[in-house]
CSV table of C-alpha atoms and ligand atoms in Angstrom, one decimal:
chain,number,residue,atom,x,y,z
A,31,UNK,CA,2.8,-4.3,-38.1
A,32,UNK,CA,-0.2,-2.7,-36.8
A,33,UNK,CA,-1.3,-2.0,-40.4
A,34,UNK,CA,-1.2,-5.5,-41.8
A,35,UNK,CA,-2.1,-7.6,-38.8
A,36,UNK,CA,-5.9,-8.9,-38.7
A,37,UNK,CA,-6.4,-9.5,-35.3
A,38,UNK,CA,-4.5,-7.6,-32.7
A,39,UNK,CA,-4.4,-8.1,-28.8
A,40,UNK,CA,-2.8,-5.9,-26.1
A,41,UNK,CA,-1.2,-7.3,-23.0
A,42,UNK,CA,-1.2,-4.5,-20.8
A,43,UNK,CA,0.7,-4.0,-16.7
A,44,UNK,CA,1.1,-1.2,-14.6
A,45,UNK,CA,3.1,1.0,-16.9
A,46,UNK,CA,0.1,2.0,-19.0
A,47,UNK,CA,-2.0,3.1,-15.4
A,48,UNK,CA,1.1,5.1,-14.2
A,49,UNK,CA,0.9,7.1,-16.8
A,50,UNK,CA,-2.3,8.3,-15.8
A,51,UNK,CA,-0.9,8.7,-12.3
A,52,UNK,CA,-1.7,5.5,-10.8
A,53,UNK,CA,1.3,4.5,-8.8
A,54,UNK,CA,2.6,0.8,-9.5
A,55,UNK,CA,2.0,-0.9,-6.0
A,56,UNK,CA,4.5,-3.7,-6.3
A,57,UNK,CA,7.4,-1.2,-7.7
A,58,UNK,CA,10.1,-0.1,-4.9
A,59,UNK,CA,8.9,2.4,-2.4
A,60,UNK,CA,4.9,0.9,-3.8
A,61,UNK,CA,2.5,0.8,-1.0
A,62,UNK,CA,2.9,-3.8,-1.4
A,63,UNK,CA,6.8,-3.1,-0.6
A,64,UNK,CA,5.7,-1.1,2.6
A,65,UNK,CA,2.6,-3.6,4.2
A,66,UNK,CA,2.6,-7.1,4.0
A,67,UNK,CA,0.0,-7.9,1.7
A,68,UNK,CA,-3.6,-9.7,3.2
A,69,UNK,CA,-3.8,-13.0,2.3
A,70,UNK,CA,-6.9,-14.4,1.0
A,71,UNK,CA,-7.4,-16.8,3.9
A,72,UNK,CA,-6.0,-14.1,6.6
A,73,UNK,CA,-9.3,-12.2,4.9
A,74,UNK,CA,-11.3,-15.3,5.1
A,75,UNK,CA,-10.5,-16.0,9.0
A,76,UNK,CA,-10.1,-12.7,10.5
A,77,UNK,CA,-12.1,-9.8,10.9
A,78,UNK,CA,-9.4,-7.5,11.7
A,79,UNK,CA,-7.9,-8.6,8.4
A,80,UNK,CA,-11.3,-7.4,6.6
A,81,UNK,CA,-11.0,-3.9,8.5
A,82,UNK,CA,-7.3,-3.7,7.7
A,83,UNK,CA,-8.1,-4.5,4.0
A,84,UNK,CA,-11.1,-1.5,3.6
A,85,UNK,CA,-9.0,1.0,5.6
A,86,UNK,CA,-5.9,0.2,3.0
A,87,UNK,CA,-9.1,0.4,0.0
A,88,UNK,CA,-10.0,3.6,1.2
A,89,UNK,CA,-6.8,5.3,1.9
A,90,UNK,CA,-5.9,5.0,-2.3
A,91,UNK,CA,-9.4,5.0,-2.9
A,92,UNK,CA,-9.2,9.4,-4.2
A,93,UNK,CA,-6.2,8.1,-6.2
A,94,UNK,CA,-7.8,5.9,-7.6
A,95,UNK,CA,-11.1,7.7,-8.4
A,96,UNK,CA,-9.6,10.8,-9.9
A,97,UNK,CA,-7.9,8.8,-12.6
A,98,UNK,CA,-8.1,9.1,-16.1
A,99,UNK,CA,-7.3,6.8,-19.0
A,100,UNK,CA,-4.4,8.7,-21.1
A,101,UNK,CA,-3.0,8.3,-24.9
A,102,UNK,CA,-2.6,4.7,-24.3
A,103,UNK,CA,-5.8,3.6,-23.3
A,104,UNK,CA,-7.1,5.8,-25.9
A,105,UNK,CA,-5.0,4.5,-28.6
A,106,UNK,CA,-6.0,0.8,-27.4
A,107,UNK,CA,-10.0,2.0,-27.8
A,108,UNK,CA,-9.3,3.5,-30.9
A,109,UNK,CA,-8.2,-0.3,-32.1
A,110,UNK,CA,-10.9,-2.1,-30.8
A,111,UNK,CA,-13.2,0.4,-32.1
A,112,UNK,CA,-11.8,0.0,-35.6
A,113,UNK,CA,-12.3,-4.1,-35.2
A,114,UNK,CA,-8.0,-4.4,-35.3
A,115,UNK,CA,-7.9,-5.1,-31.5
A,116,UNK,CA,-10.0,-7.9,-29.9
A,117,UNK,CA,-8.9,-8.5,-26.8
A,118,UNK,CA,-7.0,-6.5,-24.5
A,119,UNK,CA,-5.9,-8.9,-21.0
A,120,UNK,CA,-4.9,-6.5,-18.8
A,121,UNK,CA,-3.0,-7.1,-14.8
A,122,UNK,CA,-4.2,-4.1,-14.0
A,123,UNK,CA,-7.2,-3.7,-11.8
A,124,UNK,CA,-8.2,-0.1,-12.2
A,125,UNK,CA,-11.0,-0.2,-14.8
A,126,UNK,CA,-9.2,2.8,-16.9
A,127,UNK,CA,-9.4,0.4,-20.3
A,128,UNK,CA,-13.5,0.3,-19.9
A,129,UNK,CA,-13.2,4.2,-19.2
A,130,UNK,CA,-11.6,4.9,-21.9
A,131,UNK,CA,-14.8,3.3,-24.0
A,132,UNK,CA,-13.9,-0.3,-24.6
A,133,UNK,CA,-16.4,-2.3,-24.0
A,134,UNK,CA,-16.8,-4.8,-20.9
A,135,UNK,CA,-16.3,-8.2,-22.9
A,136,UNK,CA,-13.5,-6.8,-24.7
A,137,UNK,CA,-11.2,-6.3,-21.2
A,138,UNK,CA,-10.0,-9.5,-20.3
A,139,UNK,CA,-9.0,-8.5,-16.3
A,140,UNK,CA,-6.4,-11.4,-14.9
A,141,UNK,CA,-6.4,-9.7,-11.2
A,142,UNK,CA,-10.1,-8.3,-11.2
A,143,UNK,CA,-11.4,-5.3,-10.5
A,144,UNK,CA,-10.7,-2.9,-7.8
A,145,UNK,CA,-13.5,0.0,-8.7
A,146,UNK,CA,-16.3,-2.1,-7.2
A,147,UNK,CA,-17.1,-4.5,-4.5
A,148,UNK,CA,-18.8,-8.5,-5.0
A,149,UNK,CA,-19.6,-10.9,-2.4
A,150,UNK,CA,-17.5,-13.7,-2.1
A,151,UNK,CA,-20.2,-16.6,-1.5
A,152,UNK,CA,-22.9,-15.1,-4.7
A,153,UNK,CA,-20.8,-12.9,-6.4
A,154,UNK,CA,-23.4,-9.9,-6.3
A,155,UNK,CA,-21.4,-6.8,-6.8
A,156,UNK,CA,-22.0,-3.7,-5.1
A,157,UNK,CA,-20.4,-0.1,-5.4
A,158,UNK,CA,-17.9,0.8,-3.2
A,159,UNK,CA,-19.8,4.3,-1.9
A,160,UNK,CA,-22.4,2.0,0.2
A,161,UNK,CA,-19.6,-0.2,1.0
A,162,UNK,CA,-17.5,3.2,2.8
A,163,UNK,CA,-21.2,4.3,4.4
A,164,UNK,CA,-21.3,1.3,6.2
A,165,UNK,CA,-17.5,1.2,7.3
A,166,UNK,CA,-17.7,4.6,8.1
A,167,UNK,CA,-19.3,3.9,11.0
A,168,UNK,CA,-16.7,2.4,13.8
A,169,UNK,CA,-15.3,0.1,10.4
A,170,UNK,CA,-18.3,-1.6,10.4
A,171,UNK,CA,-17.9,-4.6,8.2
A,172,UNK,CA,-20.0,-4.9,5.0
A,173,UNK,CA,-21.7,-8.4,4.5
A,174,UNK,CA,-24.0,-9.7,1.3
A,175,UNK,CA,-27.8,-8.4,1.9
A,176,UNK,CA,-28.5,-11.9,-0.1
A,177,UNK,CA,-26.6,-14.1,1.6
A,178,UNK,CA,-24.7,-12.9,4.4
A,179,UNK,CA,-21.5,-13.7,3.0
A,180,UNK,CA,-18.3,-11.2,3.0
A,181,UNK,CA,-18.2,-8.3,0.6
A,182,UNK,CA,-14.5,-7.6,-0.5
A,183,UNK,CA,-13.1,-5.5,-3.7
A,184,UNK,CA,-13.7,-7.7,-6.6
A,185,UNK,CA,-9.5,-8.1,-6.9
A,186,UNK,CA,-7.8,-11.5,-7.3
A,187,UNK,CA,-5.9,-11.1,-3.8
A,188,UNK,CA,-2.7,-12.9,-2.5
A,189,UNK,CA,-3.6,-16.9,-2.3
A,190,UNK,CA,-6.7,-16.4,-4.4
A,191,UNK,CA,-6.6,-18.6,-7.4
A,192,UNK,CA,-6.6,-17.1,-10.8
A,193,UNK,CA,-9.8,-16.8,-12.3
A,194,UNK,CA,-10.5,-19.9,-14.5
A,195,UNK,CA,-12.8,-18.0,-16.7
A,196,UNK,CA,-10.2,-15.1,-17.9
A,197,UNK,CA,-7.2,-17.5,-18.1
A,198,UNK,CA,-9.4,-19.4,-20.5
A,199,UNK,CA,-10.6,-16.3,-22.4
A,200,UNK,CA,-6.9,-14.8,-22.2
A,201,UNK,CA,-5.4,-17.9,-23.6
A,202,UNK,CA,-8.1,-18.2,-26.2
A,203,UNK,CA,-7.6,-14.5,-27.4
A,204,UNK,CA,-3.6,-15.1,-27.2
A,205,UNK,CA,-4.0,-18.1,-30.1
A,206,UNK,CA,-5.7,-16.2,-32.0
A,207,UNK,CA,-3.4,-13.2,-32.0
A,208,UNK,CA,-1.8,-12.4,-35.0
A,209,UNK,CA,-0.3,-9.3,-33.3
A,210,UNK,CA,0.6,-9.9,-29.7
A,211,UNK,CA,1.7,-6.5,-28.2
A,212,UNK,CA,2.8,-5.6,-24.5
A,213,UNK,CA,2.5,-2.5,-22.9
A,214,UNK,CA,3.9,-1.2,-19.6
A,215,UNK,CA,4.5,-5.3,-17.7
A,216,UNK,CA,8.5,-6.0,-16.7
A,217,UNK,CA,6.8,-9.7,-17.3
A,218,UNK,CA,7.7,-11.6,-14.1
A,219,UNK,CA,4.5,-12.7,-12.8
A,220,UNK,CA,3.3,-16.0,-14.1
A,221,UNK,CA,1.6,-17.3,-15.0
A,222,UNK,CA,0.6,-14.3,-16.6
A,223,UNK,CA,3.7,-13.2,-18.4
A,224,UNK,CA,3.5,-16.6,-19.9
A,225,UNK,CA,1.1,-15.3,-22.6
A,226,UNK,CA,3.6,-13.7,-25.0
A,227,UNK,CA,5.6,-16.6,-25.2
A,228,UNK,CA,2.7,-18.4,-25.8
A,229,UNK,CA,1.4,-16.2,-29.0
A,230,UNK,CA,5.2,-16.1,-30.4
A,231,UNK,CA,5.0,-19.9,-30.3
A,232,UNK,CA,2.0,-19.8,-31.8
A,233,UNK,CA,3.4,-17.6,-35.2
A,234,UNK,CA,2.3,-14.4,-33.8
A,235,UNK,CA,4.0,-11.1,-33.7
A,236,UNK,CA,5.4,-9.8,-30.4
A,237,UNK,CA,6.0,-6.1,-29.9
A,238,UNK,CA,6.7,-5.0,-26.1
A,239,UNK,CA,6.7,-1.3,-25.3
A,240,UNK,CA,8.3,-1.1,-21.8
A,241,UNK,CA,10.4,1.7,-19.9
A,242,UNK,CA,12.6,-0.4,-19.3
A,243,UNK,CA,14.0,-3.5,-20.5
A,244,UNK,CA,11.6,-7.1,-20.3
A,245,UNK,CA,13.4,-10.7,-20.2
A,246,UNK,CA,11.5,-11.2,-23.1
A,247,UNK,CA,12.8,-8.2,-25.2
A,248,UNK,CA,14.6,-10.7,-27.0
A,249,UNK,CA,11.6,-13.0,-28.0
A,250,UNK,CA,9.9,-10.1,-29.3
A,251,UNK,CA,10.1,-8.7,-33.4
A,252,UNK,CA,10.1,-5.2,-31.4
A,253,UNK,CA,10.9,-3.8,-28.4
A,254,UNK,CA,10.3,0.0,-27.7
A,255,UNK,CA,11.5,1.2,-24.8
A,256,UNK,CA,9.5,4.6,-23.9
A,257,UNK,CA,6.3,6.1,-22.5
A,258,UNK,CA,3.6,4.2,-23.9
A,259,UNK,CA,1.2,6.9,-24.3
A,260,UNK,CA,3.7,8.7,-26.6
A,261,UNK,CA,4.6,5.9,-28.4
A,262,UNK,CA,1.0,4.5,-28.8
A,263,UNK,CA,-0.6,8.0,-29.9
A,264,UNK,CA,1.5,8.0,-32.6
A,265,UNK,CA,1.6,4.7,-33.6
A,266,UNK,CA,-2.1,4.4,-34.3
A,267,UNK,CA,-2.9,8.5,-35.3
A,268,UNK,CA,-4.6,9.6,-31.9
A,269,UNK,CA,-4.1,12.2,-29.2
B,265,LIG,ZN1,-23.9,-13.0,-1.4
Protein backbone atom coordinates (compact mmCIF):
# COMPACT_ATOMS: atom_id res chain seq x y z
CA UNK A 1 0.00 0.00 0.00
CA UNK A 2 2.79 2.16 0.94
CA UNK A 3 4.33 1.42 -2.54
CA UNK A 4 1.49 2.44 -4.79
CA UNK A 5 -0.12 5.20 -2.75
CA UNK A 6 0.73 8.93 -3.96
CA UNK A 7 0.16 10.80 -1.11
CA UNK A 8 0.42 9.29 2.32
CA UNK A 9 -0.54 10.84 5.86
CA UNK A 10 0.18 9.50 9.27
CA UNK A 11 -2.18 9.92 12.22
CA UNK A 12 -0.09 9.45 14.98
CA UNK A 13 -1.19 9.11 19.44
CA UNK A 14 0.78 8.26 22.24
CA UNK A 15 1.86 4.78 21.19
CA UNK A 16 4.50 6.02 18.82
CA UNK A 17 6.09 8.47 22.03
CA UNK A 18 6.05 5.49 24.44
CA UNK A 19 8.16 3.79 22.50
CA UNK A 20 10.75 6.22 22.99
CA UNK A 21 9.87 6.19 26.70
CA UNK A 22 7.45 8.75 27.05
CA UNK A 23 4.81 7.46 29.31
CA UNK A 24 1.08 7.85 27.96
CA UNK A 25 -0.44 10.39 30.58
CA UNK A 26 -4.07 9.51 30.11
CA UNK A 27 -3.31 5.55 30.20
CA UNK A 28 -4.14 3.84 33.75
CA UNK A 29 -1.74 4.50 36.56
CA UNK A 30 -0.74 7.95 33.81
CA UNK A 31 0.11 10.93 35.77
CA UNK A 32 -3.95 12.60 34.24
CA UNK A 33 -5.46 9.35 36.15
CA UNK A 34 -3.61 10.51 39.34
CA UNK A 35 -4.21 14.75 39.40
CA UNK A 36 -7.13 16.27 38.24
CA UNK A 37 -6.21 17.91 35.24
CA UNK A 38 -6.02 22.26 35.22
CA UNK A 39 -8.60 23.62 33.38
CA UNK A 40 -8.02 26.30 31.08
CA UNK A 41 -10.12 28.88 33.01
CA UNK A 42 -8.92 27.43 36.57
CA UNK A 43 -5.35 28.66 34.70
CA UNK A 44 -6.92 31.76 33.52
CA UNK A 45 -8.35 32.77 37.16
CA UNK A 46 -5.97 31.54 39.59
CA UNK A 47 -2.53 31.97 40.23
CA UNK A 48 -2.15 28.97 42.38
CA UNK A 49 -3.42 27.13 39.34
CA UNK A 50 -0.47 28.67 37.18
CA UNK A 51 2.12 27.48 40.03
CA UNK A 52 0.48 24.08 40.19
CA UNK A 53 0.64 23.83 36.38
CA UNK A 54 4.78 24.72 36.08
CA UNK A 55 5.52 22.59 39.13
CA UNK A 56 3.58 19.52 37.26
CA UNK A 57 5.77 20.93 33.78
CA UNK A 58 8.76 20.64 35.57
CA UNK A 59 8.49 17.51 37.46
CA UNK A 60 8.22 15.42 33.77
CA UNK A 61 10.15 18.10 32.27
CA UNK A 62 13.92 15.45 32.33
CA UNK A 63 11.49 12.90 30.90
CA UNK A 64 10.59 14.65 28.61
CA UNK A 65 13.91 16.26 27.50
CA UNK A 66 15.99 13.07 27.37
CA UNK A 67 13.71 11.70 24.76
CA UNK A 68 14.42 10.47 21.57
CA UNK A 69 12.46 9.79 18.36
CA UNK A 70 12.78 5.87 17.71
CA UNK A 71 12.12 3.61 14.41
CA UNK A 72 8.79 5.08 14.07
CA UNK A 73 9.43 8.53 13.86
CA UNK A 74 12.27 7.67 11.80
CA UNK A 75 10.43 5.60 9.36
CA UNK A 76 7.70 8.50 9.20
CA UNK A 77 10.79 11.12 8.17
CA UNK A 78 12.11 8.80 5.90
CA UNK A 79 8.46 9.19 4.00
CA UNK A 80 8.21 12.71 4.09
CA UNK A 81 11.69 12.96 2.94
CA UNK A 82 11.04 10.78 0.00
CA UNK A 83 7.82 13.22 -0.91
CA UNK A 84 5.27 9.78 -0.06
CA UNK A 85 4.21 11.30 3.27
CA UNK A 86 2.75 14.91 3.45
CA UNK A 87 1.30 15.39 6.47
CA UNK A 88 1.74 13.73 9.61
CA UNK A 89 -1.31 15.23 12.41
CA UNK A 90 -0.01 14.09 15.44
CA UNK A 91 -2.00 14.19 19.42
CA UNK A 92 1.08 14.08 20.68
CA UNK A 93 2.74 17.14 22.10
CA UNK A 94 6.29 16.12 22.50
CA UNK A 95 7.99 17.51 19.45
CA UNK A 96 9.84 13.96 18.70
CA UNK A 97 8.25 14.01 14.81
CA UNK A 98 10.29 17.53 14.20
CA UNK A 99 13.36 15.78 16.05
CA UNK A 100 13.43 13.15 14.11
CA UNK A 101 13.98 15.77 10.95
CA UNK A 102 10.55 16.48 9.60
CA UNK A 103 10.16 19.69 8.94
CA UNK A 104 7.90 22.21 11.03
CA UNK A 105 5.03 22.65 8.32
CA UNK A 106 4.93 19.12 7.71
CA UNK A 107 3.75 18.29 11.73
CA UNK A 108 0.22 19.06 11.96
CA UNK A 109 0.16 19.21 16.21
CA UNK A 110 -3.90 18.91 17.32
CA UNK A 111 -2.84 19.37 21.18
CA UNK A 112 0.24 21.85 20.68
CA UNK A 113 3.38 21.69 21.83
CA UNK A 114 4.77 21.03 25.27
CA UNK A 115 8.75 21.69 24.49
CA UNK A 116 8.34 25.46 24.66
CA UNK A 117 6.32 28.17 26.30
CA UNK A 118 3.98 31.21 24.28
CA UNK A 119 2.02 33.84 25.85
CA UNK A 120 -1.46 33.47 25.78
CA UNK A 121 -2.57 37.24 24.86
CA UNK A 122 0.48 37.65 21.68
CA UNK A 123 1.44 34.30 21.24
CA UNK A 124 5.39 35.12 21.51
CA UNK A 125 6.95 31.94 22.46
CA UNK A 126 9.65 31.57 24.76
CA UNK A 127 11.94 28.52 25.81
CA UNK A 128 11.09 26.78 28.77
CA UNK A 129 14.89 27.18 30.47
CA UNK A 130 14.03 31.11 31.11
CA UNK A 131 10.71 30.16 32.00
CA UNK A 132 12.20 27.50 35.11
CA UNK A 133 14.93 30.59 36.04
CA UNK A 134 12.18 32.74 36.80
CA UNK A 135 9.97 30.02 38.72
CA UNK A 136 12.87 28.92 40.42
CA UNK A 137 12.83 31.55 42.45
CA UNK A 138 9.86 31.12 45.24
CA UNK A 139 7.56 29.81 41.85
CA UNK A 140 7.65 33.06 40.65
CA UNK A 141 5.19 33.30 37.80
CA UNK A 142 6.45 34.05 34.25
CA UNK A 143 4.49 36.88 32.38
CA UNK A 144 4.93 38.19 28.49
CA UNK A 145 8.00 40.94 28.49
CA UNK A 146 5.64 42.41 25.53
CA UNK A 147 2.53 42.45 26.90
CA UNK A 148 2.23 41.35 30.29
CA UNK A 149 0.00 38.61 29.56
CA UNK A 150 0.41 34.87 31.08
CA UNK A 151 3.10 32.57 29.63
CA UNK A 152 1.92 28.89 29.74
CA UNK A 153 3.31 25.61 27.73
CA UNK A 154 2.17 26.11 24.27
CA UNK A 155 -0.35 22.73 24.86
CA UNK A 156 -4.07 22.81 23.98
CA UNK A 157 -5.12 22.32 27.82
CA UNK A 158 -8.52 20.97 29.26
CA UNK A 159 -11.44 23.56 28.11
CA UNK A 160 -9.13 25.17 25.53
CA UNK A 161 -10.68 25.08 22.18
CA UNK A 162 -9.02 23.10 19.44
CA UNK A 163 -6.88 25.08 17.39
CA UNK A 164 -8.89 26.33 14.31
CA UNK A 165 -5.85 26.52 12.16
CA UNK A 166 -4.66 22.66 12.57
CA UNK A 167 -8.18 21.25 12.36
CA UNK A 168 -8.35 23.04 9.12
CA UNK A 169 -4.90 21.94 7.89
CA UNK A 170 -5.62 18.33 9.44
CA UNK A 171 -8.87 17.98 7.66
CA UNK A 172 -7.36 19.36 4.46
CA UNK A 173 -4.38 16.84 4.54
CA UNK A 174 -7.06 13.95 5.49
CA UNK A 175 -9.03 14.68 1.90
CA UNK A 176 -6.23 14.47 0.22
CA UNK A 177 -4.92 11.26 1.65
CA UNK A 178 -4.77 8.48 -0.56
CA UNK A 179 -3.17 6.47 2.27
CA UNK A 180 -4.51 7.29 5.73
CA UNK A 181 -2.42 5.32 8.27
CA UNK A 182 -2.68 5.40 12.24
CA UNK A 183 -0.16 4.73 14.58
CA UNK A 184 -0.13 4.22 18.30
CA UNK A 185 -4.16 6.25 19.10
CA UNK A 186 -6.91 3.68 20.74
CA UNK A 187 -9.12 6.54 18.74
CA UNK A 188 -11.54 7.78 21.38
CA UNK A 189 -10.94 11.36 21.54
CA UNK A 190 -12.97 13.37 19.11
CA UNK A 191 -12.99 15.06 17.48
CA UNK A 192 -9.77 13.89 16.63
CA UNK A 193 -10.32 10.27 16.04
CA UNK A 194 -12.85 11.44 13.59
CA UNK A 195 -10.13 11.86 10.88
CA UNK A 196 -9.86 8.22 9.72
CA UNK A 197 -13.31 7.90 9.20
CA UNK A 198 -13.23 10.87 7.40
CA UNK A 199 -10.32 9.75 4.78
CA UNK A 200 -12.08 6.07 4.40
CA UNK A 201 -15.23 8.02 3.38
CA UNK A 202 -13.39 9.93 1.30
CA UNK A 203 -11.81 6.60 -0.86
CA UNK A 204 -8.75 6.54 1.07
CA UNK A 205 -6.91 3.68 2.47
CA UNK A 206 -6.91 3.12 6.26
CA UNK A 207 -4.16 1.11 7.89
CA UNK A 208 -4.05 1.28 11.88
CA UNK A 209 -1.06 -0.07 13.68
CA UNK A 210 -2.06 -0.24 17.36
CA UNK A 211 -1.02 -2.54 20.47
CA UNK A 212 -4.01 -3.16 20.99
CA UNK A 213 -7.25 -3.37 19.32
CA UNK A 214 -9.09 0.39 17.92
CA UNK A 215 -13.07 0.64 17.43
CA UNK A 216 -12.20 1.33 14.15
CA UNK A 217 -10.07 -1.84 13.33
CA UNK A 218 -12.85 -2.82 11.36
CA UNK A 219 -13.18 0.35 9.08
CA UNK A 220 -9.64 -0.12 8.27
CA UNK A 221 -8.09 -2.32 4.87
CA UNK A 222 -5.37 -3.22 7.72
CA UNK A 223 -5.01 -3.49 11.09
CA UNK A 224 -1.51 -4.44 12.66
CA UNK A 225 -1.55 -4.97 16.05
CA UNK A 226 2.35 -4.57 17.37
CA UNK A 227 5.07 -2.13 18.29
CA UNK A 228 5.11 0.44 15.75
CA UNK A 229 8.66 0.98 15.55
CA UNK A 230 9.08 -2.68 14.58
CA UNK A 231 6.47 -2.79 12.29
CA UNK A 232 7.30 0.67 10.72
CA UNK A 233 11.18 0.03 10.27
CA UNK A 234 10.36 -2.69 8.26
CA UNK A 235 7.72 -1.65 6.40
CA UNK A 236 9.44 1.25 4.77
CA UNK A 237 13.43 -0.29 4.84
CA UNK A 238 14.88 1.81 7.88
CA UNK A 239 16.48 1.09 11.19
ZN1 LIG B 1 2.45 38.66 25.11
Amino acid sequence: MIAVAGNIVAFTGAGISTESGIPDFRSPGGIWTKYKPIEFGDFLASAEARRESWRRKFATHETLQSATPNAGHRALARLVEQGKMTAIVTQNVDGLHQASGVPDDRVIELHGNTTYAACLNCRRRYELDWVREIFAVDERLPVCTSCNGHIKTATISFGQSMPEAAMERARAATLAAELFIVLGSSLVVYPAAGFPITAKRNGSRLVIVNREPTEQDGLADLAIHAEIGATMSRAVGVN
